[in-house]
PDB file of C-alpha atoms in Angstrom:
ATOM      1  CA  MET A 172     -60.506   8.937 -56.683  1.00 57.00           C
ATOM      2  CA  THR A 173     -62.943   9.664 -53.877  1.00 76.00           C
ATOM      3  CA  THR A 174     -61.565  11.821 -51.094  1.00 88.00           C
ATOM      4  CA  PRO A 175     -61.782   9.915 -47.808  1.00 93.00           C
ATOM      5  CA  PRO A 176     -63.506  11.608 -44.877  1.00 95.00           C
ATOM      6  CA  LEU A 177     -61.321  13.434 -42.390  1.00 96.00           C
ATOM      7  CA  PHE A 178     -62.150  11.109 -39.508  1.00 97.00           C
ATOM      8  CA  PRO A 179     -62.709   7.332 -39.647  1.00 94.00           C
ATOM      9  CA  ILE A 180     -66.409   6.638 -40.062  1.00 91.00           C
ATOM     10  CA  ASP A 181     -66.206   4.171 -37.161  1.00 92.00           C
ATOM     11  CA  LEU A 182     -64.444   6.597 -34.796  1.00 93.00           C
ATOM     12  CA  GLY A 183     -67.427   6.437 -32.473  1.00 93.00           C
ATOM     13  CA  ARG A 184     -66.977   9.925 -31.025  1.00 95.00           C
ATOM     14  CA  VAL A 185     -66.390  13.506 -32.037  1.00 97.00           C
ATOM     15  CA  GLY A 186     -63.051  13.837 -33.804  1.00 98.00           C
ATOM     16  CA  VAL A 187     -60.518  16.494 -32.801  1.00 98.00           C
ATOM     17  CA  LYS A 188     -58.284  18.280 -35.283  1.00 98.00           C
ATOM     18  CA  ILE A 189     -55.533  20.541 -33.958  1.00 98.00           C
ATOM     19  CA  CYS A 190     -54.464  23.017 -36.609  1.00 97.00           C
ATOM     20  CA  GLY A 191     -51.450  25.230 -37.164  1.00 96.00           C
ATOM     21  CA  ILE A 192     -48.744  22.765 -36.099  1.00 97.00           C
ATOM     22  CA  THR A 193     -45.221  23.974 -36.882  1.00 97.00           C
ATOM     23  CA  THR A 194     -42.853  21.495 -35.202  1.00 97.00           C
ATOM     24  CA  GLY A 195     -42.437  17.753 -35.175  1.00 97.00           C
ATOM     25  CA  ALA A 196     -42.003  17.628 -31.404  1.00 97.00           C
ATOM     26  CA  GLN A 197     -45.351  19.326 -30.822  1.00 97.00           C
ATOM     27  CA  ALA A 198     -47.009  17.153 -33.447  1.00 98.00           C
ATOM     28  CA  GLU A 199     -45.868  13.983 -31.702  1.00 97.00           C
ATOM     29  CA  THR A 200     -47.024  15.191 -28.296  1.00 98.00           C
ATOM     30  CA  ILE A 201     -50.408  16.289 -29.639  1.00 98.00           C
ATOM     31  CA  ILE A 202     -50.898  12.845 -31.157  1.00 98.00           C
ATOM     32  CA  GLU A 203     -50.014  11.285 -27.791  1.00 97.00           C
ATOM     33  CA  LEU A 204     -52.604  13.533 -26.151  1.00 98.00           C
ATOM     34  CA  GLY A 205     -55.266  11.998 -28.366  1.00 97.00           C
ATOM     35  CA  ALA A 206     -55.798  14.283 -31.364  1.00 98.00           C
ATOM     36  CA  ASP A 207     -57.417  12.622 -34.371  1.00 98.00           C
ATOM     37  CA  ALA A 208     -55.965  14.873 -37.111  1.00 98.00           C
ATOM     38  CA  LEU A 209     -53.286  17.530 -37.521  1.00 98.00           C
ATOM     39  CA  GLY A 210     -53.441  20.656 -39.660  1.00 98.00           C
ATOM     40  CA  ILE A 211     -50.312  22.197 -41.171  1.00 98.00           C
ATOM     41  CA  ASN A 212     -50.682  25.624 -42.748  1.00 97.00           C
ATOM     42  CA  PHE A 213     -48.980  26.081 -46.111  1.00 97.00           C
ATOM     43  CA  TRP A 214     -50.476  29.502 -46.849  1.00 95.00           C
ATOM     44  CA  PRO A 215     -47.549  31.976 -46.815  1.00 94.00           C
ATOM     45  CA  ARG A 216     -49.641  34.809 -45.352  1.00 93.00           C
ATOM     46  CA  SER A 217     -50.744  32.781 -42.345  1.00 92.00           C
ATOM     47  CA  LYS A 218     -49.334  33.497 -38.891  1.00 92.00           C
ATOM     48  CA  ARG A 219     -48.878  29.735 -38.630  1.00 95.00           C
ATOM     49  CA  TYR A 220     -47.188  29.233 -41.989  1.00 96.00           C
ATOM     50  CA  ILE A 221     -44.497  26.641 -42.469  1.00 97.00           C
ATOM     51  CA  ALA A 222     -42.970  25.695 -45.806  1.00 97.00           C
ATOM     52  CA  LEU A 223     -43.633  22.208 -47.113  1.00 97.00           C
ATOM     53  CA  GLU A 224     -39.907  21.593 -47.482  1.00 96.00           C
ATOM     54  CA  GLU A 225     -39.332  22.508 -43.832  1.00 97.00           C
ATOM     55  CA  ALA A 226     -42.169  20.380 -42.509  1.00 97.00           C
ATOM     56  CA  ALA A 227     -41.621  17.345 -44.751  1.00 97.00           C
ATOM     57  CA  SER A 228     -39.010  15.606 -42.584  1.00 93.00           C
ATOM     58  CA  TRP A 229     -41.128  15.432 -39.438  1.00 97.00           C
ATOM     59  CA  LEU A 230     -44.371  14.915 -41.320  1.00 97.00           C
ATOM     60  CA  ARG A 231     -42.821  11.852 -42.917  1.00 96.00           C
ATOM     61  CA  ASP A 232     -42.124  10.435 -39.458  1.00 95.00           C
ATOM     62  CA  LEU A 233     -45.857  10.697 -38.644  1.00 95.00           C
ATOM     63  CA  ASP A 234     -46.916   8.482 -41.541  1.00 91.00           C
ATOM     64  CA  GLN A 235     -50.069   6.469 -40.716  1.00 90.00           C
ATOM     65  CA  ALA A 236     -50.329   7.946 -37.213  1.00 91.00           C
ATOM     66  CA  ILE A 237     -53.319  10.234 -37.849  1.00 97.00           C
ATOM     67  CA  PRO A 238     -54.372  12.240 -40.932  1.00 97.00           C
ATOM     68  CA  ARG A 239     -51.944  15.018 -41.863  1.00 98.00           C
ATOM     69  CA  VAL A 240     -53.958  17.856 -43.370  1.00 98.00           C
ATOM     70  CA  ALA A 241     -52.429  20.576 -45.541  1.00 98.00           C
ATOM     71  CA  VAL A 242     -54.273  23.875 -45.072  1.00 97.00           C
ATOM     72  CA  THR A 243     -54.171  25.905 -48.289  1.00 97.00           C
ATOM     73  CA  VAL A 244     -55.667  29.166 -49.533  1.00 95.00           C
ATOM     74  CA  ASN A 245     -56.250  29.713 -53.251  1.00 95.00           C
ATOM     75  CA  ALA A 246     -53.306  27.516 -54.196  1.00 97.00           C
ATOM     76  CA  SER A 247     -52.758  26.702 -57.866  1.00 96.00           C
ATOM     77  CA  ASP A 248     -53.302  23.240 -59.314  1.00 95.00           C
ATOM     78  CA  ASP A 249     -49.534  22.807 -59.548  1.00 96.00           C
ATOM     79  CA  GLU A 250     -49.032  23.803 -55.908  1.00 97.00           C
ATOM     80  CA  LEU A 251     -51.725  21.389 -54.753  1.00 97.00           C
ATOM     81  CA  ALA A 252     -50.278  18.603 -56.887  1.00 96.00           C
ATOM     82  CA  ALA A 253     -46.836  19.199 -55.358  1.00 97.00           C
ATOM     83  CA  ILE A 254     -48.288  18.958 -51.850  1.00 97.00           C
ATOM     84  CA  HIS A 255     -50.027  15.700 -52.713  1.00 97.00           C
ATOM     85  CA  GLU A 256     -47.015  14.245 -54.495  1.00 97.00           C
ATOM     86  CA  SER A 257     -44.750  15.015 -51.540  1.00 97.00           C
ATOM     87  CA  GLY A 258     -46.103  11.892 -49.856  1.00 96.00           C
ATOM     88  CA  VAL A 259     -46.234  13.542 -46.433  1.00 97.00           C
ATOM     89  CA  ILE A 260     -49.831  14.807 -46.572  1.00 97.00           C
ATOM     90  CA  ASP A 261     -53.020  12.760 -46.468  1.00 97.00           C
ATOM     91  CA  LEU A 262     -55.691  15.411 -47.116  1.00 98.00           C
ATOM     92  CA  ILE A 263     -55.772  18.954 -48.460  1.00 98.00           C
ATOM     93  CA  GLN A 264     -58.062  21.531 -46.860  1.00 98.00           C
ATOM     94  CA  LEU A 265     -59.146  24.245 -49.289  1.00 97.00           C
ATOM     95  CA  HIS A 266     -59.709  27.336 -47.162  1.00 94.00           C
ATOM     96  CA  GLY A 267     -59.809  29.962 -49.888  1.00 93.00           C
ATOM     97  CA  ASP A 268     -62.281  31.186 -52.483  1.00 93.00           C
ATOM     98  CA  GLU A 269     -62.496  27.929 -54.416  1.00 95.00           C
ATOM     99  CA  SER A 270     -65.818  27.363 -56.165  1.00 95.00           C
ATOM    100  CA  PRO A 271     -67.740  24.071 -56.074  1.00 95.00           C
ATOM    101  CA  GLU A 272     -66.678  23.548 -59.691  1.00 96.00           C
ATOM    102  CA  ARG A 273     -63.024  24.008 -58.783  1.00 96.00           C
ATOM    103  CA  VAL A 274     -63.289  21.495 -55.953  1.00 95.00           C
ATOM    104  CA  ARG A 275     -64.888  18.971 -58.305  1.00 95.00           C
ATOM    105  CA  SER A 276     -62.113  19.597 -60.834  1.00 95.00           C
ATOM    106  CA  LEU A 277     -59.443  18.953 -58.230  1.00 96.00           C
ATOM    107  CA  THR A 278     -61.183  15.773 -57.122  1.00 95.00           C
ATOM    108  CA  ASP A 279     -61.284  14.672 -60.756  1.00 94.00           C
ATOM    109  CA  GLN A 280     -57.517  15.212 -60.788  1.00 93.00           C
ATOM    110  CA  ARG A 281     -57.322  12.638 -57.961  1.00 94.00           C
ATOM    111  CA  LEU A 282     -56.370  15.189 -55.331  1.00 96.00           C
ATOM    112  CA  PRO A 283     -57.710  14.390 -51.813  1.00 97.00           C
ATOM    113  CA  VAL A 284     -59.324  17.761 -51.150  1.00 97.00           C
ATOM    114  CA  PHE A 285     -62.132  18.981 -48.910  1.00 97.00           C
ATOM    115  CA  LYS A 286     -63.601  22.447 -48.454  1.00 97.00           C
ATOM    116  CA  ALA A 287     -63.432  24.794 -45.485  1.00 96.00           C
ATOM    117  CA  MET A 288     -65.509  27.953 -45.489  1.00 94.00           C
ATOM    118  CA  GLY A 289     -66.362  30.803 -43.171  1.00 93.00           C
ATOM    119  CA  VAL A 290     -70.110  31.316 -42.793  1.00 94.00           C
ATOM    120  CA  LYS A 291     -71.999  34.205 -41.214  1.00 92.00           C
ATOM    121  CA  ASP A 292     -75.613  33.578 -42.218  1.00 94.00           C
ATOM    122  CA  ARG A 293     -77.954  31.033 -43.770  1.00 94.00           C
ATOM    123  CA  ALA A 294     -77.256  32.242 -47.304  1.00 95.00           C
ATOM    124  CA  MET A 295     -73.535  31.573 -46.883  1.00 93.00           C
ATOM    125  CA  LEU A 296     -74.325  28.207 -45.317  1.00 94.00           C
ATOM    126  CA  GLU A 297     -76.407  27.202 -48.334  1.00 94.00           C
ATOM    127  CA  THR A 298     -73.448  28.127 -50.535  1.00 93.00           C
ATOM    128  CA  ALA A 299     -71.145  26.015 -48.372  1.00 93.00           C
ATOM    129  CA  LEU A 300     -73.453  23.020 -48.699  1.00 93.00           C
ATOM    130  CA  GLU A 301     -73.070  23.129 -52.481  1.00 93.00           C
ATOM    131  CA  TYR A 302     -69.581  21.663 -52.078  1.00 93.00           C
ATOM    132  CA  ASP A 303     -69.767  17.906 -52.432  1.00 85.00           C
ATOM    133  CA  SER A 304     -66.648  16.760 -50.586  1.00 86.00           C
ATOM    134  CA  PRO A 305     -67.374  14.182 -47.853  1.00 93.00           C
ATOM    135  CA  THR A 306     -65.964  16.551 -45.217  1.00 97.00           C
ATOM    136  CA  LEU A 307     -67.018  20.183 -44.860  1.00 97.00           C
ATOM    137  CA  LEU A 308     -65.307  22.425 -42.312  1.00 97.00           C
ATOM    138  CA  LEU A 309     -67.377  25.397 -41.174  1.00 96.00           C
ATOM    139  CA  ASP A 310     -65.481  28.329 -39.708  1.00 94.00           C
ATOM    140  CA  ALA A 311     -66.302  31.809 -38.466  1.00 89.00           C
ATOM    141  CA  TYR A 312     -66.633  34.352 -41.241  1.00 82.00           C
ATOM    142  CA  ALA A 313     -63.691  36.753 -41.284  1.00 72.00           C
ATOM    143  CA  PRO A 314     -63.545  38.913 -44.438  1.00 57.00           C
ATOM    144  CA  THR A 315     -59.810  39.597 -44.204  1.00 54.00           C
ATOM    145  CA  GLU A 316     -58.635  36.214 -42.914  1.00 56.00           C
ATOM    146  CA  TYR A 317     -58.899  32.579 -43.936  1.00 54.00           C
ATOM    147  CA  GLY A 318     -59.290  30.732 -40.649  1.00 52.00           C
ATOM    148  CA  GLY A 319     -57.418  31.046 -37.377  1.00 51.00           C
ATOM    149  CA  SER A 320     -59.062  34.364 -36.508  1.00 54.00           C
ATOM    150  CA  GLY A 321     -60.231  33.266 -33.076  1.00 61.00           C
ATOM    151  CA  GLU A 322     -63.765  34.442 -33.853  1.00 76.00           C
ATOM    152  CA  THR A 323     -66.662  32.154 -32.941  1.00 88.00           C
ATOM    153  CA  MET A 324     -69.151  31.159 -35.615  1.00 89.00           C
ATOM    154  CA  ASP A 325     -72.907  30.966 -35.134  1.00 93.00           C
ATOM    155  CA  TRP A 326     -73.382  27.431 -33.861  1.00 96.00           C
ATOM    156  CA  THR A 327     -76.983  27.320 -35.035  1.00 96.00           C
ATOM    157  CA  LEU A 328     -75.618  27.359 -38.585  1.00 96.00           C
ATOM    158  CA  GLY A 329     -73.430  24.375 -37.776  1.00 96.00           C
ATOM    159  CA  ALA A 330     -76.398  22.510 -36.314  1.00 97.00           C
ATOM    160  CA  ARG A 331     -78.408  23.278 -39.436  1.00 97.00           C
ATOM    161  CA  ALA A 332     -75.627  21.860 -41.640  1.00 97.00           C
ATOM    162  CA  VAL A 333     -75.515  18.661 -39.592  1.00 97.00           C
ATOM    163  CA  SER A 334     -79.292  18.320 -39.846  1.00 97.00           C
ATOM    164  CA  GLN A 335     -79.353  18.940 -43.595  1.00 95.00           C
ATOM    165  CA  CYS A 336     -76.357  16.739 -44.451  1.00 94.00           C
ATOM    166  CA  PRO A 337     -76.311  13.723 -42.116  1.00 93.00           C
ATOM    167  CA  GLU A 338     -74.227  11.754 -44.616  1.00 92.00           C
ATOM    168  CA  ARG A 339     -71.348  14.242 -44.493  1.00 95.00           C
ATOM    169  CA  GLN A 340     -68.739  14.970 -41.858  1.00 97.00           C
ATOM    170  CA  ILE A 341     -69.403  18.507 -40.658  1.00 98.00           C
ATOM    171  CA  VAL A 342     -66.410  19.839 -38.745  1.00 98.00           C
ATOM    172  CA  LEU A 343     -66.917  22.878 -36.528  1.00 97.00           C
ATOM    173  CA  ALA A 344     -64.168  25.497 -36.226  1.00 96.00           C
ATOM    174  CA  GLY A 345     -63.866  29.122 -35.182  1.00 92.00           C
ATOM    175  CA  GLY A 346     -63.147  30.363 -31.684  1.00 92.00           C
ATOM    176  CA  LEU A 347     -63.240  26.966 -30.008  1.00 96.00           C
ATOM    177  CA  VAL A 348     -61.409  26.745 -26.669  1.00 97.00           C
ATOM    178  CA  PRO A 349     -61.428  24.255 -23.783  1.00 98.00           C
ATOM    179  CA  GLU A 350     -64.113  26.294 -22.030  1.00 97.00           C
ATOM    180  CA  ASN A 351     -66.689  26.230 -24.833  1.00 97.00           C
ATOM    181  CA  VAL A 352     -66.002  23.158 -26.965  1.00 98.00           C
ATOM    182  CA  ALA A 353     -68.305  20.866 -24.948  1.00 98.00           C
ATOM    183  CA  ASP A 354     -71.189  23.323 -25.330  1.00 97.00           C
ATOM    184  CA  ALA A 355     -70.453  23.615 -29.042  1.00 97.00           C
ATOM    185  CA  ILE A 356     -70.576  19.848 -29.451  1.00 98.00           C
ATOM    186  CA  GLN A 357     -73.838  19.596 -27.536  1.00 97.00           C
ATOM    187  CA  GLN A 358     -75.469  22.274 -29.668  1.00 97.00           C
ATOM    188  CA  VAL A 359     -74.116  21.267 -33.075  1.00 97.00           C
ATOM    189  CA  ASN A 360     -73.421  17.504 -32.864  1.00 97.00           C
ATOM    190  CA  PRO A 361     -70.599  17.756 -35.427  1.00 98.00           C
ATOM    191  CA  ALA A 362     -68.434  14.930 -36.673  1.00 97.00           C
ATOM    192  CA  GLY A 363     -65.418  16.856 -35.433  1.00 98.00           C
ATOM    193  CA  VAL A 364     -64.051  20.060 -33.985  1.00 98.00           C
ATOM    194  CA  ASP A 365     -61.008  22.073 -35.022  1.00 97.00           C
ATOM    195  CA  ALA A 366     -58.858  24.369 -32.886  1.00 96.00           C
ATOM    196  CA  ALA A 367     -55.888  26.597 -33.701  1.00 94.00           C
ATOM    197  CA  SER A 368     -55.673  29.924 -31.883  1.00 92.00           C
ATOM    198  CA  GLY A 369     -57.709  28.615 -28.948  1.00 94.00           C
ATOM    199  CA  VAL A 370     -54.918  26.264 -27.824  1.00 97.00           C
ATOM    200  CA  GLU A 371     -51.847  28.431 -28.447  1.00 96.00           C
ATOM    201  CA  GLU A 372     -49.185  30.270 -26.515  1.00 95.00           C
ATOM    202  CA  SER A 373     -48.524  32.309 -29.663  1.00 94.00           C
ATOM    203  CA  PRO A 374     -49.285  31.763 -33.363  1.00 91.00           C
ATOM    204  CA  GLY A 375     -47.862  28.397 -34.365  1.00 92.00           C
ATOM    205  CA  VAL A 376     -46.770  27.462 -30.825  1.00 96.00           C
ATOM    206  CA  LYS A 377     -49.291  25.282 -29.028  1.00 97.00           C
ATOM    207  CA  ASP A 378     -49.904  25.394 -25.295  1.00 98.00           C
ATOM    208  CA  LEU A 379     -49.892  21.654 -24.674  1.00 98.00           C
ATOM    209  CA  GLU A 380     -51.863  21.967 -21.447  1.00 98.00           C
ATOM    210  CA  LEU A 381     -54.590  23.776 -23.389  1.00 98.00           C
ATOM    211  CA  VAL A 382     -54.467  21.119 -26.089  1.00 98.00           C
ATOM    212  CA  GLN A 383     -54.934  18.415 -23.467  1.00 98.00           C
ATOM    213  CA  ALA A 384     -57.789  20.334 -21.844  1.00 98.00           C
ATOM    214  CA  PHE A 385     -59.444  20.873 -25.225  1.00 98.00           C
ATOM    215  CA  ILE A 386     -59.281  17.196 -26.149  1.00 98.00           C
ATOM    216  CA  GLU A 387     -60.576  16.124 -22.742  1.00 98.00           C
ATOM    217  CA  ALA A 388     -63.451  18.615 -22.924  1.00 98.00           C
ATOM    218  CA  ALA A 389     -64.367  17.393 -26.402  1.00 97.00           C
ATOM    219  CA  ARG A 390     -64.329  13.783 -25.228  1.00 93.00           C
ATOM    220  CA  ASN A 391     -66.355  14.355 -22.077  1.00 86.00           C
TER     221      ASN A 391
END
């Protein structure tokens, strides 16, 4: 099994992923606003955590709408298999300390995984580029957190990744808000952008006006 890319290859524009969704009502509205992918955080230590069992009912209702992405951190093979076998998730984002070998092993197990990694310098970027999934999400480096920190990454690193790997979907995350996402896209030219804390009222509760503004800024 080859993991499909996060966004359709013929999307024709920068994709937008809104991450940290915790309710079906917000998920439906965010899809209506034009998001191209949704992230649901299944890491118990996340401020945006929701249990798979709790999210399954409304995730099932979103089948074939846009990609439903499970955000995981250092989950076991059995936990990842359970997420995949639930039938309510399309892709699994590995946002922990998984090695390139582990990612290849999971792909060999026919799990639709892609890597997300915080980067702070060129050495960390080179490590990130060793992962061979078709999508690579680059986030701000936060030594005590795995995404959702609100910190902004060095966009020059994102631009370098896009230049070095034109065949891959590089997704930019970390501190993106409606006010800076257009500049980030201009500087990096990513396949997509990802926002969580930058479009929230509080962790796990999206400010739908900010979501709309973010999507519009990314489009324009």
